[in-house]
Amino acid sequence: MSNAKSLEELEQKQDFIRRHIGPSPAQVSDMLSALEVSSVQELIDQTVPASIRLEQPLTVGESRTEVETLSYLKSVASKNKVFKSYIGQGYHPTNVPHVILRNVLENPGWYTAYTPYQPEIAQGRLESLLNFQTMTLDLTGLDLASASLLDESTAAAEAMGLAKRVSKAKKANAFFIADDVHTQTIDVVTTRAEQFGFEIIVGKAEDAVNHDIFGALFQYPTTSGEVVDITDLIAGVQSKKAIACVAADIMSLLLLKAPGKLGADVVLGSAQRFGVPMGYGGPHAAFFATRDAYKRSLPGRIIGVSKDRLGNDALRMAMQTREQHIRRDKANSNICTAQVLLANMAAFYAVYHGPQGLKTIAQRIHRFADILASGLKAKGIALKHSTWFDTLTVVSDSKNDVTARAIAKGVNFATNHDGEYSISVSETTTRADVAELFDIILGEGHGLSVDAIAADVEANGSESIPASLVRDDEVLTHPNFNSYHSETDMLRYIKRLESKDLSLNHSMISLGSCTMKLNATAEMIPITWPEFANLHPFCPLDQAEGYQIMIGELHDWLINITGYDAVSLQPNSGAQGEYAGLIAIRKYHESRGDAHRNVCLIPSSAHGTNPASAQMASMKIVVVNCDKNGNVDMADLKAKAEEVSENLSCIMITYPSTHGVYEETIREICDIIHEHGGQVYMDGANMNAQVGVTSPGFIGSDVSHLNLHKTFCIPHGGGGPGVGPIGVKSHLAPFMPNHSVINVPGTNIGNGAVSAAPYGSAAILPISWAYITMMGSEGLKQATEMAIVNANYLTHELSKHFPILYRGRNNRVAHECIVDLRPLKELSGITEMDVAKRLQDYGFHSPTMSFPVAGTLMIEPTESESKGEIDRFIEAMVSIKGEIEKVISGEWSIENNPLVFAPHTQGDVLGNEWDRAYDRFYAAFPVPAVAKNKFWPTVTRIDDVYGDRNLVCSCPAVETYRD
Ligand SMILES: *Cc1c(COP(=O)(O)O)cnc(C)c1O
């Protein structure tokens, strides 16, 4: 650097890199000496095969400071025009209660948690998800609800899948969709059906009974706003032994009869308008409910009530091993990451407003629709329907004039149906807005007075909801929805739940494969800017210029980082990305007359979503063995590829492998597959060990998904949101998802959608955008290198006490390692579960347990953890090993030791009785470091078997609270 000013600038720019990367330079050199290497480069040379190392650095730009980044992004965001949205069609403006905005959405205690796989330290979000399920059950009128799916349209596709599994119309292969279902839902369900080989029939709702179907989908109210009594339609479908599914508007359900009470078998929809910003399409949670009889077929996760060791109520994910993607190709769906943070926001919205508050909001919305309708009718404007909740559709010759006037006033209507336009009013609509709507539709000087019409509507009542459909039962009667209506009470309720959960703001969460790295505050700031948060996904493109710029830049950077030619940002989780990628592969083969190529090779070590996704793309799965070093067994691969050669569609392979090593043979694997005419799908969940060092495209893969919620800093939100973009080589680019409402540039017209919104969960893309901007090419590469340093240091230290299952070249691991607990278990009877639970007493979340190998822990420290934190984790593991040795030596019996009683709650260690072989203080404070930052699990070990035998998926009855 030639002058002081630029040196200063350089230091500033490096500022974010050194904050993102945990270890200080001194700590790095300590770790390098422990590893007996003289530089980071030497370790990388030992670890990453030379044949896959990038020759050129990334070109995503130089790192920029936090201040620079946010100020540039603000200027980009300000190019978005935030119009008043009356577009509806599944997305509505909402007032996010500020107490929820700040204390949930903007609070790392909530957004940095992981999926509640360790329920004893996740009771807070489990309670909130149980509230979500209870709310779903009350509003839908069904018996069994799950805790959030990805969006309304994919939930509808899941409903179709469930219908096929449970329908007694076994011979039927068609699914009916009423033509007044939201356009994007028809699109997504059609994509899914095509892959499953189902026929889709779209027609007038009344026609459903005239077809041989296994299920049907209705919208309630319809996309154009009509409120139809669907009782007979449902009965008609069921008379054919088919399953009746209803996509419902959550707000309308406060006033309308529950679809479950009208006979529906499945009810689903979006919970967005319960206090979650539209965000140009997402993320939002979908709700899903069905009959108890179908519980084994339910997609996604269910939170259930069980007991802990002391008999207290305790929550957990129910039927965990049976209902999740863990069932691989037998799974009900490939759902892994869902939308927990957003489901929690919606549940809190219901808790905050309570049944009365919600009803008031719904009535107000409905009244505004009535006022609008009444004024328009008085002026001779013809409405398409005579019933409505919040949406009016006008059949009009002057549609173009009206929409032009609307646009001029900064207002959007839904205009995507020929010859008509629709207006959906929302929670944010005011009387002044209604007056403006009259001006737009009628032209100024219409002479209508909103106040006068309102008084009239008030006096005469409304018939816009048919009497037979007026809701007459109580909802949300549980105390959780009736106790926290002051802000003080609400604040404390949110805090109380937050305190029960261990998140990244407490300690490292070293879940292998999940990359729980820093979610920097500066990355999170933009997501709640109104310019990003308040856009409707179907607004005209020229209002979303800021989004297009940000998405365009991110898109180009991801192309650079992955070495692919094109990227789609539509999939809203990694598993959805897998699905989109497999569709592209399938369509590519079809385009070449190779429709018969349907075999997918999957190594036995693969993540469960891989086979679950392949199954959804109707592929035949052939498992490839791994050798004793955890690598793909090359002989077996060659033999299997040979065997299925003619029908080979693709391989799905994770790199570095799920065993945490850079397989040397990866290029050869790609070549073998290509020689047999197959495609390579490289699961990109482990991209944190590739960015800037190598890339899937460079290695020779054809398509990958990335998990922006792993490698690119989107927080896990306690189990979602996620973004799972796919990158593809040019030959697959024509087969990427498009969207039937908003055309996605660069994809073929006619390609179906995989998500409800054209850019999936657009609102959280600024997080990854900001990460890449602030790190720059150099910082991203450093992050990968430090992830490798941290993992190897941790491996080196732990290997003094535990066997490490797999290693790569020079005895190194990639960005994670697998500790084998089986030998200790053999000697002591102490299980990996005991170790995982005991780690909670030490203030740590367990690493990934029993994946990809049973009886092991897979540990991924990421680059964001300092050596100090890693050392504390190592200290905990070593101390736990000492405890196991005391069991082996007989000092403690297998029935009475701190491992089998773990985790310890305050009630447990302070109770009047104490008959343990170890003392109370030791139970809770086994090493001095714990005392400085004690985290108390709030329940003792949870009984999984009891919970599954007695499935309860709504808030426990009031009586149990009184106990
Ligand atoms: C996380 C993960 C997935 C699934 O991603 P989701 O976003 O949870 O759907 C797939 N493969 C691997 C190896 C993963 O670690």
XYZ file of N, CA and C in Angstrom, residues 789-934:
438
model
N -9.228 -25.469 9.208
C -8.290 -25.386 10.340
C -9.012 -25.769 11.636
N -10.156 -25.133 11.886
C -10.894 -25.415 13.120
C -11.254 -26.892 13.228
N -11.726 -27.462 12.133
C -12.151 -28.866 12.177
C -10.955 -29.779 12.427
N -9.844 -29.469 11.816
C -8.681 -30.331 12.005
C -8.082 -30.181 13.400
N -8.125 -28.963 13.933
C -7.647 -28.771 15.301
C -8.519 -29.569 16.271
N -9.826 -29.413 16.106
C -10.756 -30.133 16.978
C -10.558 -31.651 16.859
N -10.383 -32.105 15.641
C -10.172 -33.533 15.406
C -8.893 -34.000 16.101
N -7.847 -33.197 15.932
C -6.546 -33.535 16.509
C -6.642 -33.663 18.029
N -7.306 -32.719 18.660
C -7.406 -32.741 20.124
C -8.314 -33.875 20.596
N -9.439 -34.060 19.912
C -10.358 -35.113 20.358
C -9.781 -36.503 20.097
N -8.922 -36.603 19.087
C -8.397 -37.923 18.743
C -7.481 -38.466 19.842
N -7.077 -37.579 20.753
C -6.292 -38.075 21.889
C -7.165 -38.876 22.855
N -8.486 -38.730 22.715
C -9.401 -39.351 23.680
C -10.446 -40.269 23.040
N -10.724 -40.035 21.783
C -11.762 -40.817 21.097
C -11.245 -41.242 19.720
N -11.688 -42.399 19.247
C -11.353 -42.729 17.853
C -12.112 -41.811 16.887
N -11.419 -41.368 15.847
C -12.058 -40.583 14.783
C -12.338 -41.568 13.662
N -13.583 -41.599 13.224
C -13.989 -42.696 12.349
C -13.328 -42.656 10.971
N -13.353 -41.501 10.336
C -12.806 -41.434 8.981
C -11.853 -40.266 8.841
N -10.836 -40.490 8.022
C -9.935 -39.391 7.681
C -9.603 -39.493 6.215
N -9.179 -38.359 5.668
C -8.793 -38.348 4.264
C -7.280 -38.392 4.146
N -6.772 -37.786 3.058
C -5.338 -37.784 2.801
C -4.582 -37.162 3.975
N -3.375 -37.633 4.205
C -2.506 -37.140 5.276
C -3.192 -37.127 6.640
N -4.145 -38.022 6.796
C -4.833 -38.126 8.080
C -5.660 -36.894 8.444
N -5.973 -36.093 7.454
C -6.735 -34.874 7.717
C -8.225 -35.105 7.463
N -9.044 -34.229 8.045
C -10.473 -34.236 7.730
C -10.786 -32.964 6.956
N -11.989 -32.869 6.455
C -12.381 -31.645 5.744
C -12.865 -30.616 6.767
N -14.156 -30.318 6.794
C -14.685 -29.271 7.676
C -15.463 -29.851 8.849
N -15.458 -31.176 8.981
C -16.173 -31.817 10.089
C -15.551 -33.172 10.344
N -15.844 -33.736 11.507
C -15.274 -35.059 11.793
C -16.276 -35.903 12.562
N -16.089 -37.209 12.486
C -16.997 -38.128 13.159
C -16.262 -38.817 14.310
N -16.782 -38.609 15.522
C -16.210 -39.249 16.710
C -16.991 -40.537 16.950
N -16.245 -41.615 17.095
C -16.883 -42.930 17.245
C -17.057 -43.252 18.724
N -18.303 -43.346 19.173
C -18.559 -43.638 20.587
C -18.848 -45.119 20.822
N -18.827 -45.916 19.762
C -19.243 -47.323 19.907
C -18.313 -48.140 20.791
N -16.978 -47.937 20.680
C -16.112 -48.721 21.562
C -16.385 -48.440 23.041
N -16.604 -47.182 23.389
C -16.898 -46.840 24.792
C -18.236 -47.409 25.223
N -19.185 -47.392 24.308
C -20.526 -47.917 24.587
C -20.428 -49.419 24.902
N -19.634 -50.080 24.085
C -19.401 -51.513 24.264
C -18.884 -51.813 25.673
N -17.939 -50.992 26.110
C -17.301 -51.226 27.407
C -18.158 -50.784 28.587
N -18.960 -49.740 28.388
C -19.619 -49.100 29.536
C -21.133 -49.232 29.550
N -21.737 -49.418 28.383
C -23.201 -49.378 28.305
C -23.736 -47.961 28.177
N -22.841 -46.982 28.218
C -23.262 -45.579 28.027
C -23.437 -45.324 26.530
N -24.598 -44.767 26.175
C -24.912 -44.629 24.741
C -24.570 -43.225 24.227
N -24.604 -43.097 22.899
C -24.385 -41.770 22.292
C -25.471 -40.796 22.751
N -26.648 -41.326 23.016
C -27.735 -40.475 23.522
C -27.372 -39.913 24.895
N -26.810 -40.758 25.767
C -26.399 -40.278 27.092
C -25.370 -39.151 26.961
N -24.445 -39.326 26.035
C -23.409 -38.308 25.835
C -24.048 -37.010 25.339
N -24.957 -37.151 24.376
C -25.627 -35.960 23.826
C -26.356 -35.202 24.928
N -27.040 -35.963 25.804
C -27.821 -35.299 26.856
C -26.899 -34.709 27.921
N -25.798 -35.396 28.211
C -24.874 -34.874 29.216
C -24.211 -33.584 28.737
N -23.989 -33.473 27.435
C -23.421 -32.230 26.886
C -24.299 -31.028 27.238
N -25.606 -31.254 27.354
C -26.494 -30.149 27.721
C -26.133 -29.596 29.101
N -25.765 -30.485 30.027
C -25.366 -30.019 31.362
C -24.102 -29.162 31.290
N -23.300 -29.408 30.282
C -22.075 -28.627 30.087
C -22.346 -27.358 29.259
N -23.596 -27.136 28.890
C -23.947 -25.919 28.160
C -23.793 -26.015 26.659
N -23.739 -27.249 26.139
C -23.572 -27.395 24.690
C -24.726 -28.176 24.068
N -25.023 -27.794 22.845
C -25.936 -28.578 22.020
C -25.121 -29.746 21.484
N -25.703 -30.906 21.464
C -24.984 -32.061 20.935
C -24.664 -31.877 19.455
N -23.519 -32.382 19.012
C -23.290 -32.484 17.560
C -24.314 -33.440 16.945
N -24.273 -33.565 15.628
C -25.198 -34.458 14.931
C -24.990 -35.895 15.425
N -26.092 -36.513 15.846
C -25.989 -37.831 16.463
C -26.420 -38.926 15.486
N -25.586 -39.938 15.375
C -25.939 -41.134 14.590
C -26.228 -40.853 13.128
N -25.715 -39.787 12.579
C -25.723 -39.567 11.127
C -24.318 -39.147 10.724
N -23.767 -39.737 9.703
C -24.328 -40.791 8.851
C -24.084 -42.203 9.393
N -23.446 -42.321 10.570
C -23.162 -43.646 11.121
C -23.765 -43.731 12.526
N -24.523 -44.789 12.810
C -25.115 -44.961 14.133
C -24.024 -45.050 15.190
N -24.308 -44.508 16.369
C -23.363 -44.617 17.471
C -22.212 -43.618 17.415
N -22.369 -42.578 16.606
C -21.294 -41.590 16.466
C -21.837 -40.172 16.653
N -20.895 -39.237 16.822
C -21.239 -37.815 16.793
C -20.466 -37.176 15.650
N -21.148 -36.378 14.837
C -20.470 -35.680 13.751
C -20.373 -34.196 14.120
N -19.146 -33.704 14.149
C -18.889 -32.375 14.714
C -18.378 -31.428 13.639
N -19.020 -30.276 13.524
C -18.601 -29.256 12.557
C -18.496 -27.925 13.286
N -17.280 -27.470 13.546
C -17.162 -26.238 14.341
C -17.431 -24.964 13.545
N -17.244 -24.986 12.261
C -17.292 -23.821 11.354
C -16.163 -22.845 11.661
N -15.957 -21.921 10.737
C -14.905 -20.910 10.877
C -15.235 -19.851 11.912
N -16.505 -19.781 12.326
C -16.895 -18.663 13.186
C -16.582 -18.882 14.662
N -16.236 -20.103 15.039
C -15.955 -20.362 16.447
C -14.483 -20.090 16.762
N -14.258 -19.397 17.866
C -12.886 -19.117 18.294
C -12.274 -20.370 18.909
N -10.952 -20.335 19.055
C -10.273 -21.464 19.688
C -10.756 -21.633 21.130
N -11.042 -20.503 21.792
C -11.513 -20.578 23.178
C -12.771 -21.424 23.293
N -13.730 -21.178 22.393
C -14.988 -21.919 22.450
C -14.762 -23.386 22.075
N -13.920 -23.604 21.074
C -13.635 -24.991 20.669
C -12.968 -25.733 21.831
N -12.056 -25.052 22.520
C -11.385 -25.689 23.663
C -12.383 -26.025 24.777
N -13.348 -25.129 24.991
C -14.366 -25.437 26.011
C -15.163 -26.683 25.615
N -15.467 -26.792 24.350
C -16.204 -27.968 23.887
C -15.354 -29.234 24.068
N -14.070 -29.116 23.710
C -13.176 -30.272 23.872
C -13.088 -30.656 25.352
N -12.976 -29.638 26.200
C -12.907 -29.905 27.643
C -14.147 -30.680 28.107
N -15.315 -30.281 27.586
C -16.550 -30.972 27.959
C -16.507 -32.422 27.499
N -16.080 -32.644 26.271
C -16.029 -34.007 25.738
C -15.041 -34.870 26.524
N -13.905 -34.278 26.873
C -12.896 -35.045 27.610
C -13.409 -35.358 29.013
N -14.070 -34.379 29.629
C -14.626 -34.606 30.958
C -15.692 -35.715 30.918
N -16.502 -35.702 29.873
C -17.531 -36.739 29.729
C -16.871 -38.106 29.549
N -15.772 -38.119 28.814
C -15.073 -39.393 28.663
C -14.621 -39.899 30.033
N -14.124 -38.977 30.881
C -13.727 -39.350 32.250
C -14.903 -39.958 33.013
N -16.080 -39.389 32.812
C -17.271 -39.924 33.490
C -17.569 -41.341 32.998
N -17.425 -41.550 31.701
C -17.690 -42.897 31.157
C -16.683 -43.889 31.740
N -15.441 -43.424 31.905
C -14.420 -44.316 32.457
C -14.748 -44.735 33.889
N -15.390 -43.825 34.617
C -15.791 -44.195 35.986
C -16.882 -45.269 35.967
N -17.676 -45.255 34.937
C -18.683 -46.316 34.810
C -17.979 -47.632 34.454
N -17.004 -47.520 33.551
C -16.271 -48.723 33.144
C -15.530 -49.328 34.342
N -14.931 -48.461 35.143
C -14.150 -48.968 36.275
C -15.035 -49.457 37.420
N -16.329 -49.158 37.356
C -17.229 -49.621 38.405
C -17.417 -48.616 39.528
N -16.725 -47.474 39.456
C -16.905 -46.450 40.490
C -18.356 -45.973 40.513
N -18.956 -45.839 39.327
C -20.386 -45.566 39.215
C -21.047 -46.758 38.527
N -22.254 -47.068 38.969
C -22.962 -48.158 38.291
C -23.602 -47.614 37.012
N -24.006 -48.509 36.153
C -24.621 -48.073 34.895
C -25.995 -47.436 35.155
N -26.617 -47.766 36.305
C -27.928 -47.162 36.598
C -27.801 -45.822 37.303
N -26.662 -45.580 37.945
C -26.572 -44.387 38.786
C -25.288 -43.620 38.476
N -25.383 -42.744 37.496
C -24.236 -41.920 37.103
C -24.781 -40.680 36.401
N -23.980 -39.644 36.292
C -24.509 -38.384 35.747
C -24.884 -38.452 34.272
N -24.419 -39.476 33.577
C -24.736 -39.575 32.149
C -26.165 -40.057 31.932
N -26.544 -41.103 32.639
C -27.893 -41.628 32.387
C -28.975 -40.729 32.982
N -28.607 -39.926 33.974
C -29.595 -38.988 34.528
C -29.598 -37.643 33.800
N -28.713 -37.472 32.850
C -28.641 -36.194 32.136
C -29.832 -36.040 31.198
N -30.279 -34.806 30.942
C -29.776 -33.579 31.552
C -30.402 -33.327 32.921
N -29.720 -32.515 33.714
C -30.198 -32.177 35.054
C -30.862 -30.809 35.044
N -32.074 -30.761 35.572
C -32.766 -29.471 35.682
C -32.515 -28.897 37.082
N -32.903 -27.648 37.264
C -32.767 -27.057 38.601
C -33.601 -27.837 39.607
N -34.808 -28.211 39.206
C -35.682 -28.955 40.106
C -35.066 -30.278 40.518
N -34.384 -30.896 39.568
C -33.778 -32.195 39.836
C -32.647 -32.056 40.871
N -31.716 -31.127 40.636
C -30.566 -31.052 41.555
C -30.911 -30.381 42.880
N -31.977 -29.578 42.905
C -32.331 -28.899 44.162
C -33.430 -29.642 44.927
N -33.907 -30.767 44.350
C -35.008 -31.486 44.985
C -34.634 -32.000 46.369
N -35.650 -32.366 47.131
C -35.388 -32.808 48.507
C -34.678 -34.153 48.578
N -34.967 -34.984 47.607
C -34.338 -36.314 47.597
C -33.052 -36.260 46.789
N -32.052 -36.936 47.212
C -30.837 -37.062 46.390
C -30.164 -38.387 46.718
N -30.267 -39.348 45.826
C -29.690 -40.666 46.108
C -28.709 -41.059 45.021
N -28.044 -40.051 44.475
C -27.143 -40.325 43.361
C -25.737 -40.641 43.847
N -25.006 -41.284 42.968
C -23.620 -41.651 43.277
C -22.664 -40.469 43.081
N -23.172 -39.365 42.602
C -22.354 -38.167 42.379
C -23.058 -37.012 43.088
N -22.327 -35.919 43.355
C -22.996 -34.888 44.150
C -23.743 -33.881 43.275
N -24.604 -33.121 43.961
C -25.504 -32.204 43.239
C -24.734 -31.163 42.446
N -23.710 -30.600 43.085
C -22.968 -29.539 42.420
C -22.322 -30.078 41.151
N -21.764 -31.279 41.271
C -21.109 -31.874 40.106
C -22.115 -32.121 38.973
N -23.318 -32.475 39.356
C -24.333 -32.739 38.328
C -24.501 -31.536 37.406
N -24.529 -30.337 38.003
C -24.831 -29.136 37.215
C -23.596 -28.373 36.774
N -22.517 -28.479 37.553
C -21.310 -27.701 37.241
C -20.090 -28.606 37.152
N -20.081 -29.497 36.167
C -19.025 -30.519 36.122
C -17.632 -29.953 35.843
N -17.534 -28.816 35.165
C -16.221 -28.168 34.995
C -16.406 -26.684 35.325
N -15.331 -26.038 35.789
C -15.478 -24.646 36.243
C -16.050 -23.706 35.176
N -15.710 -23.939 33.914
C -16.169 -23.019 32.858
C -17.698 -22.942 32.810
N -18.365 -24.016 33.200
C -19.832 -24.038 33.123
C -20.445 -22.971 34.029
N -19.826 -22.763 35.182
C -20.412 -21.845 36.165
C -20.492 -20.417 35.625
N -19.604 -20.092 34.716
C -19.596 -18.720 34.177
C -20.767 -18.478 33.227
N -21.358 -19.522 32.716
C -22.360 -19.344 31.656
C -23.324 -20.525 31.689
N -23.941 -20.754 32.861
C -24.761 -21.963 33.022
C -26.055 -21.886 32.219
